Tab-separated table of C-alpha atoms in Angstrom:
chain	number	residue	atom	x	y	z
N	23	MET	CA	25.811	-1.116	-7.104
N	24	GLN	CA	24.695	-1.039	-3.483
N	25	LEU	CA	21.756	-0.827	-1.344
N	26	HIS	CA	21.925	2.772	0.116
N	27	LYS	CA	20.209	4.594	2.820
N	28	GLU	CA	18.810	8.009	1.902
N	29	VAL	CA	19.544	10.687	4.497
N	30	ALA	CA	18.383	14.153	4.190
N	31	PRO	CA	19.070	16.911	6.778
N	32	PRO	CA	16.145	18.322	8.792
N	33	ASP	CA	14.095	21.025	7.117
N	34	ALA	CA	15.830	20.245	3.854
N	35	GLY	CA	12.512	19.599	2.156
N	36	ASP	CA	12.204	16.776	-0.209
N	37	ALA	CA	12.944	18.305	-3.649
N	38	ALA	CA	13.698	15.193	-5.341
N	39	ILE	CA	10.221	13.845	-4.751
N	40	ARG	CA	7.965	16.938	-5.269
N	41	PRO	CA	5.367	16.757	-7.893
N	42	ARG	CA	6.941	17.963	-11.127
N	43	ARG	CA	5.760	20.426	-13.699
N	44	THR	CA	4.858	19.892	-17.301
N	45	GLY	CA	7.348	17.749	-19.156
N	46	GLU	CA	8.728	16.166	-15.960
N	47	ALA	CA	7.827	12.887	-14.270
N	48	GLN	CA	4.260	12.425	-13.118
N	49	PRO	CA	3.669	13.338	-9.438
N	50	ILE	CA	3.069	10.975	-6.662
N	51	THR	CA	-0.491	9.590	-6.773
N	52	MET	CA	-2.540	7.917	-4.071
N	53	VAL	CA	-2.815	4.165	-4.545
N	54	TYR	CA	-5.965	2.836	-2.996
N	55	ASP	CA	-6.984	-0.914	-3.070
N	56	SER	CA	-10.257	-0.007	-4.731
N	57	PRO	CA	-11.526	1.286	-8.049
N	58	SER	CA	-10.904	4.801	-9.068
N	59	GLU	CA	-10.436	7.066	-12.047
N	60	LEU	CA	-7.037	8.672	-12.602
N	61	PRO	CA	-5.859	10.834	-15.560
N	62	PRO	CA	-3.631	9.135	-18.268
N	63	GLY	CA	0.020	8.766	-17.261
N	64	THR	CA	-0.628	8.636	-13.445
N	65	THR	CA	-0.403	5.498	-11.370
N	66	PRO	CA	-2.849	2.739	-12.337
N	67	VAL	CA	-5.033	2.050	-9.154
N	68	SER	CA	-4.838	-1.435	-7.597
N	69	ARG	CA	-8.107	-3.018	-7.261
N	70	LEU	CA	-6.680	-5.866	-5.199
N	71	TYR	CA	-8.573	-5.251	-2.091
N	72	TYR	CA	-11.932	-6.160	-3.692
N	73	GLU	CA	-10.742	-8.996	-5.901
N	74	ASP	CA	-11.329	-12.690	-4.838
N	75	TRP	CA	-7.657	-14.036	-4.899
N	76	ASN	CA	-5.281	-15.402	-2.503
N	77	ILE	CA	-1.912	-15.246	-4.246
N	78	LYS	CA	-0.652	-13.701	-7.447
N	79	VAL	CA	2.462	-12.956	-9.367
N	80	VAL	CA	2.800	-9.808	-11.746
N	81	ASP	CA	5.581	-8.551	-13.954
N	82	ARG	CA	6.741	-5.200	-12.718
N	83	GLU	CA	7.176	-3.751	-16.207
N	84	LYS	CA	3.693	-4.831	-17.340
N	85	SER	CA	2.058	-3.398	-14.132
N	86	GLY	CA	2.987	0.097	-15.121
N	87	CYS	CA	4.247	1.013	-11.597
N	88	ASP	CA	4.752	4.825	-11.258
N	89	ASN	CA	5.343	7.020	-8.310
N	90	TYR	CA	2.781	6.273	-5.610
N	91	LEU	CA	1.963	6.483	-1.983
N	92	SER	CA	-0.187	3.900	-0.191
N	93	PRO	CA	-1.343	5.112	3.272
N	94	ASN	CA	-4.500	3.042	3.647
N	95	ARG	CA	-5.365	-0.518	4.594
N	96	ARG	CA	-4.102	-3.335	2.372
N	97	ASP	CA	-4.881	-7.054	3.235
N	98	PHE	CA	-1.979	-8.503	1.396
N	99	TYR	CA	1.779	-8.959	1.679
N	100	LYS	CA	3.920	-7.952	-1.031
N	101	ILE	CA	7.363	-9.227	-2.285
N	102	MET	CA	9.078	-7.207	-5.016
N	103	LEU	CA	12.187	-8.308	-6.818
N	104	MET	CA	13.982	-5.466	-8.592
N	105	THR	CA	16.126	-6.842	-11.600
N	106	SER	CA	16.722	-3.312	-13.124
N	107	GLY	CA	15.840	0.404	-12.717
N	108	THR	CA	16.328	2.691	-9.699
N	109	GLY	CA	13.904	4.161	-7.245
N	110	CYS	CA	13.397	5.420	-3.726
N	111	GLN	CA	11.300	3.346	-1.337
N	112	THR	CA	9.838	4.903	1.942
N	113	VAL	CA	8.796	2.214	4.394
N	114	GLY	CA	7.261	3.813	7.497
N	115	LYS	CA	9.848	6.474	8.544
N	116	ASP	CA	12.720	5.054	6.700
N	117	ASN	CA	14.118	5.819	3.167
N	118	TYR	CA	15.884	3.376	0.855
N	119	LEU	CA	17.635	4.050	-2.513
N	120	ILE	CA	16.743	0.771	-4.456
N	121	ASP	CA	18.375	-0.373	-7.521
N	122	GLU	CA	18.816	-3.757	-9.325
N	123	ARG	CA	19.375	-7.011	-7.398
N	124	THR	CA	17.175	-5.945	-4.446
N	125	ILE	CA	14.310	-7.622	-2.928
N	126	LEU	CA	11.506	-5.872	-0.774
N	127	PHE	CA	9.143	-7.369	1.727
N	128	LEU	CA	6.274	-4.931	2.399
N	129	HIS	CA	3.964	-5.631	5.309
N	130	PRO	CA	0.176	-4.806	4.921
N	131	ASN	CA	0.171	-2.449	7.740
N	132	GLU	CA	3.016	-0.227	6.555
N	133	ILE	CA	2.580	3.140	5.005
N	134	ILE	CA	4.732	2.929	1.917
N	135	ARG	CA	5.755	5.286	-0.902
N	136	TRP	CA	7.586	4.423	-4.096
N	137	ARG	CA	9.358	6.891	-6.530
N	138	ASN	CA	11.051	5.989	-9.739
N	139	ALA	CA	14.339	7.679	-10.020
N	140	PRO	CA	14.533	7.671	-13.891
N	141	GLU	CA	11.231	7.804	-15.873
N	142	THR	CA	11.436	4.156	-16.839
N	143	VAL	CA	9.814	1.581	-14.733
N	144	GLY	CA	12.566	-0.982	-14.660
N	145	GLY	CA	12.307	-4.753	-14.586
N	146	GLY	CA	11.201	-7.099	-11.793
N	147	VAL	CA	8.329	-9.272	-10.431
N	148	PHE	CA	5.800	-8.786	-7.694
N	149	CYS	CA	4.412	-11.514	-5.573
N	150	MET	CA	1.295	-10.735	-3.500
N	151	PHE	CA	-0.579	-12.897	-1.026
N	152	LYS	CA	-3.539	-12.171	1.234
N	153	LYS	CA	-3.448	-12.360	4.944
N	154	ARG	CA	-5.906	-15.213	4.737
N	155	TYR	CA	-3.439	-17.255	2.546
N	156	LEU	CA	-0.898	-17.011	5.256
N	157	ASP	CA	-3.308	-18.146	7.866
N	158	GLN	CA	-4.033	-21.116	5.563
N	159	HIS	CA	-0.337	-22.180	5.432
N	160	PRO	CA	1.285	-22.270	8.768
N	161	SER	CA	4.489	-23.562	7.487
N	162	LEU	CA	4.921	-20.406	5.451
N	163	LYS	CA	4.008	-18.290	8.407
N	164	LEU	CA	6.537	-20.100	10.465
N	165	VAL	CA	9.376	-19.192	8.085
N	166	ILE	CA	8.326	-15.622	7.819
N	167	ASP	CA	8.120	-15.390	11.688
N	168	ARG	CA	11.384	-17.292	12.300
N	169	TYR	CA	13.470	-15.128	10.058
N	170	ARG	CA	11.496	-11.910	10.759
N	171	PHE	CA	10.597	-11.040	6.999
N	172	PHE	CA	8.340	-8.055	6.548
N	173	THR	CA	9.309	-6.688	10.155
N	174	GLU	CA	12.979	-6.587	10.597
N	175	LYS	CA	13.898	-7.860	7.126
N	176	LYS	CA	12.220	-5.541	4.629
N	177	ILE	CA	14.798	-4.777	2.121
N	178	LEU	CA	17.671	-7.111	1.193
N	179	ARG	CA	20.491	-6.679	-1.382
N	180	LEU	CA	20.984	-9.985	-3.287
N	181	SER	CA	23.904	-11.607	-4.992
N	182	GLU	CA	23.793	-12.121	-8.731
N	183	GLU	CA	23.126	-15.884	-8.266
N	184	SER	CA	20.413	-15.369	-5.696
N	185	THR	CA	18.650	-12.797	-8.035
N	186	ARG	CA	18.712	-15.273	-10.847
N	187	MET	CA	17.363	-17.987	-8.736
N	188	ILE	CA	14.555	-16.027	-7.204
N	189	HIS	CA	13.639	-14.548	-10.600
N	190	GLN	CA	13.307	-18.191	-11.860
N	191	LEU	CA	11.223	-19.175	-8.875
N	192	LEU	CA	8.831	-16.352	-9.352
N	193	THR	CA	8.543	-17.056	-13.013
N	194	GLN	CA	7.745	-20.705	-12.155
N	195	MET	CA	5.178	-19.469	-9.652
N	196	LYS	CA	3.479	-17.263	-12.375
N	197	ALA	CA	3.306	-20.341	-14.742
N	198	GLU	CA	1.876	-22.391	-11.846
N	199	ALA	CA	-0.884	-19.689	-11.254
N	200	ALA	CA	-1.657	-19.716	-15.000
N	201	SER	CA	-1.987	-23.514	-15.118
N	202	GLY	CA	-5.435	-23.579	-13.390
N	203	ASP	CA	-4.455	-26.696	-11.580
N	204	PRO	CA	-6.506	-27.052	-8.316
N	205	LEU	CA	-3.274	-27.592	-6.388
N	206	ALA	CA	-1.582	-24.450	-7.849
N	207	GLU	CA	-1.945	-22.357	-4.662
N	208	GLU	CA	-0.412	-25.258	-2.577
N	209	ALA	CA	2.596	-25.286	-4.957
N	210	MET	CA	2.970	-21.474	-4.900
N	211	GLN	CA	3.288	-21.201	-1.156
N	212	ALA	CA	6.170	-23.779	-1.449
N	213	TYR	CA	7.773	-21.571	-3.984
N	214	VAL	CA	7.282	-18.455	-1.702
N	215	GLN	CA	9.228	-20.407	1.092
N	216	LEU	CA	11.999	-21.071	-1.303
N	217	VAL	CA	12.162	-17.494	-2.291
N	218	LEU	CA	12.388	-16.446	1.351
N	219	ILE	CA	15.164	-18.892	2.061
N	220	GLU	CA	17.175	-17.941	-1.016
N	221	SER	CA	16.906	-14.282	-0.033
N	222	LEU	CA	18.916	-15.082	3.056
N	223	LYS	CA	21.858	-16.514	1.076
N	224	GLY	CA	24.749	-14.017	0.611
N	225	THR	CA	22.494	-10.941	1.210
N	226	THR	CA	23.334	-7.541	2.572
N	227	TYR	CA	20.993	-6.098	5.193
N	228	THR	CA	21.691	-2.552	6.133
N	229	SER	CA	20.362	-0.168	8.612
N	230	THR	CA	18.050	2.549	7.249
N	231	GLY	CA	18.206	6.370	6.884
N	232	PRO	CA	15.734	8.734	8.473
N	233	ILE	CA	13.019	10.549	6.362
N	234	THR	CA	13.221	14.316	6.016
N	235	HIS	CA	11.744	16.606	8.686
N	236	GLU	CA	8.990	17.637	6.356
N	237	TYR	CA	7.915	14.200	5.423
N	238	ARG	CA	7.773	13.214	8.931
N	239	HIS	CA	4.748	15.506	9.420
N	240	VAL	CA	3.057	13.985	6.348
N	241	TYR	CA	3.664	10.443	7.504
N	242	ASN	CA	2.270	11.322	10.904
N	243	PHE	CA	-0.799	12.616	9.185
N	244	PHE	CA	-1.314	9.453	7.242
N	245	GLU	CA	-0.653	7.374	10.389
N	246	LEU	CA	-3.279	9.297	12.365
N	247	LEU	CA	-5.622	9.120	9.354
N	248	GLU	CA	-5.137	5.358	9.239
N	249	LYS	CA	-5.432	4.889	12.997
N	250	GLU	CA	-8.691	6.928	12.986
N	251	THR	CA	-10.330	5.088	10.077
N	252	ASN	CA	-8.958	1.515	9.959
N	253	LEU	CA	-10.170	0.538	13.437
N	254	ALA	CA	-13.518	2.209	13.132
N	255	ASN	CA	-16.372	0.024	14.423
N	256	LEU	CA	-19.792	0.223	16.163
N	257	ASP	CA	-18.011	1.154	19.476
N	258	LYS	CA	-15.464	3.512	17.984
N	259	PRO	CA	-16.940	5.624	15.129
N	260	ILE	CA	-14.723	7.989	13.238
N	261	ARG	CA	-14.524	11.391	15.053
N	262	ILE	CA	-11.857	13.247	13.365
N	263	ARG	CA	-12.979	14.397	9.979
N	264	THR	CA	-11.462	17.853	9.209
N	265	ALA	CA	-7.997	19.143	8.399
N	266	GLN	CA	-8.217	21.472	11.392
N	267	GLU	CA	-8.893	18.552	13.697
N	268	TYR	CA	-5.982	16.575	12.439
N	269	ALA	CA	-3.633	19.495	12.644
N	270	GLN	CA	-4.652	20.098	16.193
N	271	LYS	CA	-4.021	16.440	17.125
N	272	LEU	CA	-0.549	16.749	15.590
N	273	ASN	CA	-0.006	20.148	17.202
N	274	LEU	CA	0.550	21.847	13.950
N	275	ASN	CA	-0.854	24.927	12.163
N	276	PRO	CA	-3.689	23.709	9.792
N	277	SER	CA	-2.345	25.806	6.860
N	278	TYR	CA	1.295	24.620	7.517
N	279	LEU	CA	0.179	20.886	7.575
N	280	ASN	CA	-2.186	21.199	4.462
N	281	GLY	CA	0.751	23.044	2.602
N	282	LEU	CA	3.250	20.263	3.447
N	283	VAL	CA	0.777	17.377	2.501
N	284	LYS	CA	-0.193	19.243	-0.802
N	285	LYS	CA	3.511	19.906	-1.571
N	286	HIS	CA	4.499	16.154	-1.222
N	287	ILE	CA	1.319	14.470	-2.255
N	288	GLY	CA	-0.281	16.924	-4.656
N	289	GLN	CA	-3.549	16.884	-3.039
N	290	PRO	CA	-5.218	18.891	-0.001
N	291	ILE	CA	-5.936	17.225	3.278
N	292	SER	CA	-9.715	17.459	2.700
N	293	THR	CA	-9.388	15.391	-0.446
N	294	LEU	CA	-7.308	12.715	1.265
N	295	ILE	CA	-9.893	12.456	4.199
N	296	LYS	CA	-12.801	12.235	1.792
N	297	ASN	CA	-11.074	9.415	-0.153
N	298	ARG	CA	-10.276	7.639	2.993
N	299	LEU	CA	-13.825	7.841	4.231
N	300	VAL	CA	-15.005	6.464	0.924
N	301	GLU	CA	-12.643	3.624	1.002
N	302	GLU	CA	-13.569	2.650	4.603
N	303	SER	CA	-17.246	2.944	3.693
N	304	LYS	CA	-16.671	0.471	0.840
N	305	ALA	CA	-14.711	-2.017	3.073
N	306	LEU	CA	-17.467	-1.897	5.785
N	307	LEU	CA	-20.154	-2.479	3.081
N	308	ILE	CA	-18.331	-5.575	1.872
N	309	GLN	CA	-16.912	-7.090	5.061
N	310	THR	CA	-19.791	-6.654	7.432
N	311	ASP	CA	-23.611	-7.118	7.528
N	312	TRP	CA	-24.152	-3.935	9.468
N	313	SER	CA	-27.084	-1.879	8.426
N	314	LEU	CA	-26.668	1.379	6.416
N	315	GLN	CA	-27.647	3.326	9.431
N	316	GLN	CA	-24.928	1.700	11.572
N	317	ILE	CA	-22.226	2.261	8.804
N	318	SER	CA	-23.374	5.778	8.437
N	319	GLN	CA	-22.782	6.351	12.153
N	320	ILE	CA	-19.345	4.699	12.020
N	321	ILE	CA	-18.223	6.869	9.222
N	322	GLY	CA	-19.303	9.968	11.230
N	323	PHE	CA	-22.674	10.918	9.561
N	324	ALA	CA	-25.721	11.801	11.693
N	325	ASP	CA	-28.068	10.050	9.521
N	326	GLN	CA	-28.324	7.465	6.651
N	327	PRO	CA	-29.573	9.745	3.878
N	328	ASN	CA	-26.596	12.016	4.193
N	329	PHE	CA	-24.103	9.109	4.069
N	330	SER	CA	-25.843	7.643	0.965
N	331	GLN	CA	-25.750	11.075	-0.757
N	332	PHE	CA	-22.021	11.292	0.127
N	333	PHE	CA	-21.265	7.719	-1.085
N	334	LYS	CA	-23.199	8.114	-4.319
N	335	LYS	CA	-21.579	11.434	-5.075
N	336	TYR	CA	-18.078	10.026	-5.037
N	337	VAL	CA	-18.538	6.387	-6.068
N	338	GLY	CA	-21.293	6.841	-8.595
N	339	ILE	CA	-23.685	4.199	-7.233
N	340	THR	CA	-25.663	3.941	-3.925
N	341	PRO	CA	-24.294	1.983	-0.929
N	342	ASN	CA	-26.779	-0.768	-1.457
N	343	GLU	CA	-25.808	-1.161	-5.116
N	344	PHE	CA	-22.157	-1.255	-4.206
N	345	ARG	CA	-22.930	-3.937	-1.589
N	346	ARG	CA	-24.632	-6.183	-3.979
N	347	SER	CA	-21.958	-5.903	-6.746
N	348	PRO	CA	-18.569	-4.422	-5.494
N	349	ILE	CA	-16.889	-5.547	-8.680
N	350	SER	CA	-18.990	-4.011	-11.412
N	351	PRO	CA	-18.156	-4.280	-15.179
N	352	ALA	CA	-16.809	-0.701	-14.996
N	353	TYR	CA	-14.191	-1.823	-12.650
N	354	GLU	CA	-12.762	-4.498	-14.844
N	355	ASP	CA	-11.213	-2.152	-17.358
């Protein structure tokens, strides 16, 4: 089997990835790095953004990975080894058909989407490490920068021997993490370097195929949404808050853009904007010591009471309560 590029003609739609009807695979869901409630059978939401960890290894089968789209900020790099199964990975504006013996290097800043081809998840291992972990290990950062992993080298096709070796290294990393040894994280960064070097041996690195014309508009919406929210601060508050304003920025009819987003993602633009504002509010509450009034203004509210009412409506607790305890017992399930 080979690493393929997925090419669809302009205006061909994206029928293979549309949310399916009853009896078919679950639709694409939004993966945010924060607690959330999703109906049974949809993608489990990662809470990685709020957890106190530097590096971890997870079995792909046990993670329950389903179809997902992750448009918002992540503060971790992700290496994914596929040992079985098939799926389509969209990274930025490029599509790949992924099968066994493939390794993916996903940058925190990329807008990514994953779709399982069959309904089975397939086998493999994830390795994720935070940005701060990379800063703490300059030798690891040097290897990543020198060989352009996560930038030019994003998806590599492996030989059978390299697949076995990398799987063994990741398994050893997982055992190291479970050991509780105070030097475990030091050892794990050495394993990551070995995984990177092994990935270069006898691999196939192919150019990518373009995304569909329709999904390009969807991608541009998420790119603008991320740009508007991720860099928000005291000097640059969020100013674009409605579907009409986003459509105007993208030179599209609001109804047309909303229809495309709802077709491919399964949710209207208003819901996605609301979710993103909630997530950015959580990040600011945790990462800064700014007052609620300041955060209210950054998120785009005229006054703090309206912001607090908005936050409690969608999170279930007040901003102050969340700031004191972002990982509540309810989030641990």
